[in-house]
mmCIF file of C-alpha atoms and ligand atoms in Angstrom:
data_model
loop_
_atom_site.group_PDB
_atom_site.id
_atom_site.type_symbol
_atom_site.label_atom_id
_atom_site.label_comp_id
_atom_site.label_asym_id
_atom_site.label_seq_id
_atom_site.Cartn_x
_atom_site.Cartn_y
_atom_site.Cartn_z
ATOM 1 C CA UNK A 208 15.333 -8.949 -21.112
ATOM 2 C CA UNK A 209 15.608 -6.481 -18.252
ATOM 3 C CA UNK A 210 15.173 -8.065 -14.831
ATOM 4 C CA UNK A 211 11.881 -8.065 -13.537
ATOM 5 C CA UNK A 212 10.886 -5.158 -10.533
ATOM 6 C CA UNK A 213 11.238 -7.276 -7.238
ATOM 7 C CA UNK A 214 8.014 -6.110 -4.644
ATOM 8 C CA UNK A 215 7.868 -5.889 -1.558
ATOM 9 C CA UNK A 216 4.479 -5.860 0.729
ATOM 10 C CA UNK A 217 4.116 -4.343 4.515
ATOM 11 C CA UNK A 218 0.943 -5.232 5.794
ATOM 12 C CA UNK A 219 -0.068 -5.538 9.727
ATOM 13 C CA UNK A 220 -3.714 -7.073 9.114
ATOM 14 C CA UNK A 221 -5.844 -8.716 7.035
ATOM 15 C CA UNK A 222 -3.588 -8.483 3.733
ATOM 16 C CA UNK A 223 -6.860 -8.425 0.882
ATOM 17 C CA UNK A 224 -4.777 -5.679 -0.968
ATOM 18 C CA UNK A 225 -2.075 -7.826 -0.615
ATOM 19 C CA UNK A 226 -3.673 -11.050 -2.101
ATOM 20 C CA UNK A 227 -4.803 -9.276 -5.164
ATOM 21 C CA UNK A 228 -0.968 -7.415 -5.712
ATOM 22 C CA UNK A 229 -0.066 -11.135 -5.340
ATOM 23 C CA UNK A 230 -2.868 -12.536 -7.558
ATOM 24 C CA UNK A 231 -2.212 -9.644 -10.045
ATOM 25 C CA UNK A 232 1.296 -10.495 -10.313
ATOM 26 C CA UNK A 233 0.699 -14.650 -10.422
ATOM 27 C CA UNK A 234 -1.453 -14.293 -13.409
ATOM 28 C CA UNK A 235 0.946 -12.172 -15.635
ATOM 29 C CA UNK A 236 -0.586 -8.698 -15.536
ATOM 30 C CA UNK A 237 1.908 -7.018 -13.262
ATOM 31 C CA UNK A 238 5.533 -7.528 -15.046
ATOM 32 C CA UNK A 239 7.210 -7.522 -10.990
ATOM 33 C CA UNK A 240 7.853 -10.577 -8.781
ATOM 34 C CA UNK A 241 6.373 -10.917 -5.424
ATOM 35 C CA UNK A 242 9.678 -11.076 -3.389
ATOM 36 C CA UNK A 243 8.440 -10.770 0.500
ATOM 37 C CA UNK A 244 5.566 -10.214 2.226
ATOM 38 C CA UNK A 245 6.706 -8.246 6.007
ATOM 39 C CA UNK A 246 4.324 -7.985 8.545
ATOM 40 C CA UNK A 247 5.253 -6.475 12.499
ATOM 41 C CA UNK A 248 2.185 -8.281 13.467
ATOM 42 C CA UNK A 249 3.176 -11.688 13.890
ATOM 43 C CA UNK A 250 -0.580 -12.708 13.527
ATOM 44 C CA UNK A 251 -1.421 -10.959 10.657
ATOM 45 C CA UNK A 252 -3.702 -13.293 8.795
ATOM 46 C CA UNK A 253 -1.078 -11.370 5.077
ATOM 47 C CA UNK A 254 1.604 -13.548 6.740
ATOM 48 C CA UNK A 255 -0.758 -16.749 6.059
ATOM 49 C CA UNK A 256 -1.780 -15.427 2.765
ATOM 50 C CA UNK A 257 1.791 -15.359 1.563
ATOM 51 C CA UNK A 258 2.604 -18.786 2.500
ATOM 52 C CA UNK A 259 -0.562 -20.152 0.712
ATOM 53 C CA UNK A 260 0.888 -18.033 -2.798
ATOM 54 C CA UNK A 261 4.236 -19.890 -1.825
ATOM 55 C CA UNK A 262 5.811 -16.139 -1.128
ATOM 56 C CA UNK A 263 8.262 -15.502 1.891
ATOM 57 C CA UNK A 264 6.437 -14.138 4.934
ATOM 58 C CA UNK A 265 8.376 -12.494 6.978
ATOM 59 C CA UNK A 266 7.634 -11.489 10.813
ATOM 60 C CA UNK A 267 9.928 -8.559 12.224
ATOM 61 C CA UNK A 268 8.903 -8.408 15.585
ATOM 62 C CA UNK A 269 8.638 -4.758 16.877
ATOM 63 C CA UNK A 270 9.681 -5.892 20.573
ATOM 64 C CA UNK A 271 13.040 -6.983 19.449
ATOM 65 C CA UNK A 272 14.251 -3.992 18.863
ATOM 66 C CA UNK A 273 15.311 -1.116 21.359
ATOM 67 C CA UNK A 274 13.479 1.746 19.007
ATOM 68 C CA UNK A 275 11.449 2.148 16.488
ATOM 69 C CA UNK A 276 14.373 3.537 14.481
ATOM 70 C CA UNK A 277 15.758 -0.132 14.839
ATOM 71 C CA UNK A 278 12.752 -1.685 14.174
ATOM 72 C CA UNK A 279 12.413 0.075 10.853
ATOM 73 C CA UNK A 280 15.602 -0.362 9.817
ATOM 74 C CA UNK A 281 15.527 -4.055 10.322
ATOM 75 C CA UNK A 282 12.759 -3.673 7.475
ATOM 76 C CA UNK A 283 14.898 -1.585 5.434
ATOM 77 C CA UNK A 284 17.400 -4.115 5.657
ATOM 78 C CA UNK A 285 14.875 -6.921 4.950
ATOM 79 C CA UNK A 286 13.826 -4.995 1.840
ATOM 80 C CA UNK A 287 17.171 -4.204 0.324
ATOM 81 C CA UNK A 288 18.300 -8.103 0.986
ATOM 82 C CA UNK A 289 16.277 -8.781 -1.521
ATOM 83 C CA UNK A 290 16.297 -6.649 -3.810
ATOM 84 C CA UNK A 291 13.177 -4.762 -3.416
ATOM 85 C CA UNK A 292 12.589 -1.922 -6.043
ATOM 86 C CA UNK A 293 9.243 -1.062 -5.129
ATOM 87 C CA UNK A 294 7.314 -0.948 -1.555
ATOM 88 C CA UNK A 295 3.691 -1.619 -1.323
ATOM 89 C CA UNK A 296 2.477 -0.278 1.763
ATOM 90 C CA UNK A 297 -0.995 -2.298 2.336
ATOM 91 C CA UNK A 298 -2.291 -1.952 5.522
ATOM 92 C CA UNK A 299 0.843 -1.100 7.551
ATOM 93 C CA UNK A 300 -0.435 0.204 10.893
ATOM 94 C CA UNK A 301 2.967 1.834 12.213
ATOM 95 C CA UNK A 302 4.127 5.302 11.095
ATOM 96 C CA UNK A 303 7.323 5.179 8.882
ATOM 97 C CA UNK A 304 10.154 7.584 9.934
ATOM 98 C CA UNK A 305 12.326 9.587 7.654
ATOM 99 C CA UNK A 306 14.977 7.206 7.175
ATOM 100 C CA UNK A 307 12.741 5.191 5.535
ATOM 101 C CA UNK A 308 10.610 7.436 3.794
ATOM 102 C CA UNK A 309 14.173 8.812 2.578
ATOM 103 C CA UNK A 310 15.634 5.379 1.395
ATOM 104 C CA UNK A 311 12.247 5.124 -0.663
ATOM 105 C CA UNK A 312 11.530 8.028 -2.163
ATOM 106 C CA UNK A 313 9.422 7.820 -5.125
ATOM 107 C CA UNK A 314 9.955 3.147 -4.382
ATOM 108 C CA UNK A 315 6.610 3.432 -1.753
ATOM 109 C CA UNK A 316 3.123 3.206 -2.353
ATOM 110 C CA UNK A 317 0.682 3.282 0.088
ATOM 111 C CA UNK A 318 -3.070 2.495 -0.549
ATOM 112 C CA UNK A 319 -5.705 4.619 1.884
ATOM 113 C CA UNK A 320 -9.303 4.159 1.895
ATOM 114 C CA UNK A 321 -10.406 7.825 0.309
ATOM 115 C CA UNK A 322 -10.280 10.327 -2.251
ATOM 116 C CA UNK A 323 -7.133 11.912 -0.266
ATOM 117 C CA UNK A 324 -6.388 15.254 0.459
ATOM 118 C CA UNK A 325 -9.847 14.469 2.083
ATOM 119 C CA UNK A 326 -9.982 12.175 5.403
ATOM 120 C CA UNK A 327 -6.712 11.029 5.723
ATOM 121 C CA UNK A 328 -5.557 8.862 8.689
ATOM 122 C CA UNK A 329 -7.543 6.515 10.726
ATOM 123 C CA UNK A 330 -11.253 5.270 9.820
ATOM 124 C CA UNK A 331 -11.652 6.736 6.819
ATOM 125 C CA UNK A 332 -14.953 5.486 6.024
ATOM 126 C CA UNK A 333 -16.106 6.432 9.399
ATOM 127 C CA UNK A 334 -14.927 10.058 8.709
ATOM 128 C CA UNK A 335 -16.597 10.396 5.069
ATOM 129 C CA UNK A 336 -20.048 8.796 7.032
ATOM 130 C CA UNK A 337 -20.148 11.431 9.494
ATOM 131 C CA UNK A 338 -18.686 14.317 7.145
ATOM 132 C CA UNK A 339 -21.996 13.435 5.183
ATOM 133 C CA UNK A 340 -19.969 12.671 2.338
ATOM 134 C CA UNK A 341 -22.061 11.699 -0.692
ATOM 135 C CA UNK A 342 -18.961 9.901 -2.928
ATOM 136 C CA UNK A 343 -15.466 8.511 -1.552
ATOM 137 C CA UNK A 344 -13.217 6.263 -2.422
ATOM 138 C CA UNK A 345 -9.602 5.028 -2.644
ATOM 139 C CA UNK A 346 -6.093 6.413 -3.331
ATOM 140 C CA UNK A 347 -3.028 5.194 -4.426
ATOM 141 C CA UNK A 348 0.089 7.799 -2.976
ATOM 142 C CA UNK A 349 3.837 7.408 -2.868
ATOM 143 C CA UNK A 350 4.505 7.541 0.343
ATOM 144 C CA UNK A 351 6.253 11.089 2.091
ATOM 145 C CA UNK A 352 6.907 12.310 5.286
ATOM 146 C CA UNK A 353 3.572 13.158 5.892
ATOM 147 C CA UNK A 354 0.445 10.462 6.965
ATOM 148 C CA UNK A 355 -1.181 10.125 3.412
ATOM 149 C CA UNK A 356 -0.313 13.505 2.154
ATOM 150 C CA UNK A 357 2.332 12.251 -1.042
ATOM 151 C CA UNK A 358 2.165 12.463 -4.423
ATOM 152 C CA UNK A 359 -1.015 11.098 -5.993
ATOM 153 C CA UNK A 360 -0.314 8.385 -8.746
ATOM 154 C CA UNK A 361 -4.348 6.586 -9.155
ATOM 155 C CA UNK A 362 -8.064 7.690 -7.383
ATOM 156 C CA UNK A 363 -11.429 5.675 -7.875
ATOM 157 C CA UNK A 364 -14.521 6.888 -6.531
ATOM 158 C CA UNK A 365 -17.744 5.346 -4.782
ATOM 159 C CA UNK A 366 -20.985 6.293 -3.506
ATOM 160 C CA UNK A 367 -21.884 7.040 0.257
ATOM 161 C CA UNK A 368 -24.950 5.124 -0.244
ATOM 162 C CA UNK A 369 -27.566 6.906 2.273
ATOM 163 C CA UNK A 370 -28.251 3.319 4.454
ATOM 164 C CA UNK A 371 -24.267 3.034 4.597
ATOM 165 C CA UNK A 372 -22.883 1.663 7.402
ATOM 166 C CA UNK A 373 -19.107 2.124 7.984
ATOM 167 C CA UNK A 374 -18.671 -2.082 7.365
ATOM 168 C CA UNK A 375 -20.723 -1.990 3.762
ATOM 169 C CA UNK A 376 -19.340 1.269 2.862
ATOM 170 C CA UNK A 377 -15.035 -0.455 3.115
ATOM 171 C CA UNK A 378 -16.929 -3.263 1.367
ATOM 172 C CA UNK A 379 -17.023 -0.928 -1.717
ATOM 173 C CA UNK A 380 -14.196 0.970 -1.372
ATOM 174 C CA UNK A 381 -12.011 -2.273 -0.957
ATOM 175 C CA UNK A 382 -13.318 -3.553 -4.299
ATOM 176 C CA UNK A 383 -11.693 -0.375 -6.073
ATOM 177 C CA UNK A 384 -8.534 -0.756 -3.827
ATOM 178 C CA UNK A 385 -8.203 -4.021 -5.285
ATOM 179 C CA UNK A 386 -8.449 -2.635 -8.894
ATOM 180 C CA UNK A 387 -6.268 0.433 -8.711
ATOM 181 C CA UNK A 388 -3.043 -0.992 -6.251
ATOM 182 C CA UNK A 389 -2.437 -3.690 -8.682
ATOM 183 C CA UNK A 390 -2.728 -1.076 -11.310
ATOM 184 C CA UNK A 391 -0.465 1.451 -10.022
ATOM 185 C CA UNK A 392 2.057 -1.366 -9.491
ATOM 186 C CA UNK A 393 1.321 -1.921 -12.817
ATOM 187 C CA UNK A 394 2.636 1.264 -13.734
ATOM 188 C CA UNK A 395 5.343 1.775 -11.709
ATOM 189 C CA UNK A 396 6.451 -1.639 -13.137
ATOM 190 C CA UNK A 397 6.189 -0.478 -16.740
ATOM 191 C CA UNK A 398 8.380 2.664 -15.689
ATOM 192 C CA UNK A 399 5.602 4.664 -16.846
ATOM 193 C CA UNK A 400 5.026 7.065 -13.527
ATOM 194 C CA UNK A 401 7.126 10.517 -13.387
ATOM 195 C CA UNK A 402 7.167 12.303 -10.282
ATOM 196 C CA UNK A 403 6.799 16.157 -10.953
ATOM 197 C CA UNK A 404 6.914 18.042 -7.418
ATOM 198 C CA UNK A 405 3.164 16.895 -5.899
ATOM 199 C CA UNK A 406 1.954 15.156 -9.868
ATOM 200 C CA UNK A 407 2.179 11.851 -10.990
ATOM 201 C CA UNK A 408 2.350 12.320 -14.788
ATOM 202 C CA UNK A 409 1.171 9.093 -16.270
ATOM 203 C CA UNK A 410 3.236 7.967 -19.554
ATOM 204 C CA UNK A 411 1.489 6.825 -22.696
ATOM 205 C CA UNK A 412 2.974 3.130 -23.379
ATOM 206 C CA UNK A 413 6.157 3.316 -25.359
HETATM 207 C C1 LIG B 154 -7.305 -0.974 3.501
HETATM 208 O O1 LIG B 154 -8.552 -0.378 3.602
HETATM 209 C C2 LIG B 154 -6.246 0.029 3.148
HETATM 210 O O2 LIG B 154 -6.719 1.042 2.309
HETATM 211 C C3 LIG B 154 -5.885 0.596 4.489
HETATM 212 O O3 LIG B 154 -5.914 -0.493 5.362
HETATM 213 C C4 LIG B 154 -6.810 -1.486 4.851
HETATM 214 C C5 LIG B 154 -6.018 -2.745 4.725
HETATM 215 O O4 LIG B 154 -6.836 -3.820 4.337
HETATM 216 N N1 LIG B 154 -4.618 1.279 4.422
HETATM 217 P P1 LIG B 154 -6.174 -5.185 3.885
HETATM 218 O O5 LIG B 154 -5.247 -5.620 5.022
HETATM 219 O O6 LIG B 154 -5.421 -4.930 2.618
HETATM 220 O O7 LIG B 154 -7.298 -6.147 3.696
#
């Protein structure tokens, strides 16, 4: 048997897309092992979340650390300890330099809350609400230099509803983040996603 793909999670909040990469992977449809759960947030509710699922949580605390260079690589480190293959980014609120981006080319996943290239960054149901939007959604990127510009691996759409309001609108698009993060994991996991330039080619099973 080939070992199992060790995760890892960054998350600064809440941690939902967390608890369902965790749930996914408890419950035998994710072929990975939940190794550590990092948070720079040292009350990120994630950090509780992994301690209930009986995975490390792990608080690197941004103010120890003379830059965020240092801070970062302190992650890095973290990561590599033990034996990370893949990143899931869910929810990290700090940029990620190069060095990073660098050590984890094609190993980091981020999950954003639209059908990127459109409304990247911040409050991205807020921007598809005032764009007048009529569907959005959620995408599942590796992770580049850029701030949710890499290489597309899964997308899910939902309606703007027209009484949408920027809380019931996430509502829906966190349902499908919950569906496709666990999936793409999934994927990744099964070695079945080939990076060509900006594509994701998806392979069929062996
Ligand atoms: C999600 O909407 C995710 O797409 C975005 O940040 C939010 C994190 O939510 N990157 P949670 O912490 O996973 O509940």
């Amino acid at each position: 048997m080939p070992e199992l793909l060790r995760v890892g999670v960054l998350a600064s909040g809440r941690g939902s897309n967390f608890e369902a990469l965790a749930k996914a992977i408890e419950s035998g449809g994710v072929p990975a092992v939940m190794a550590v759960l990092v948070s720079d947030r040292a009350t990120a509710p994630a950090l509780e979340i992994a301690r209930a699922h009986g995975i490390e949580a792990l608080f690197v605390d941004p103010k120890q650390y003379p830059s965020r260079e240092a801070h970062e690589k302190a992650i890095m480190a973290a990561l590599d300890e033990r034996g990370v293959g893949l990143v899931c980014q869910a929810g990290y609120m700090r940029i990620l330099g190069p060095a990073y981006i660098e050590h984890f080319r094609g190993r980091a996943l981020n999950i954003h809350p639209s059908l990127l290239p459109a409304f990247p960054g911040l409050h991205a149901q807020r921007q598809a609400l005032e764009h007048g939007a009529k569907v959005t959604g959620a995408t599942v990127h590796f992770a580049d230099e850029g701030v949710d510009t890499g290489p597309i691996v899964l997308q899910a759409a939902v309606p703007v509803l027209p009484d949408d309001t920027e809380e019931t609108l996430s509502r829906r698009v966190l349902e499908v983040e919950h569906r496709i993060f666990p999936e793409a994991v999934r994927l990744f996991a099964e070695g079945r996603l080939a990076l060509d330039g900006r594509r994701v080619h998806i392979r069929e099973r062996a």
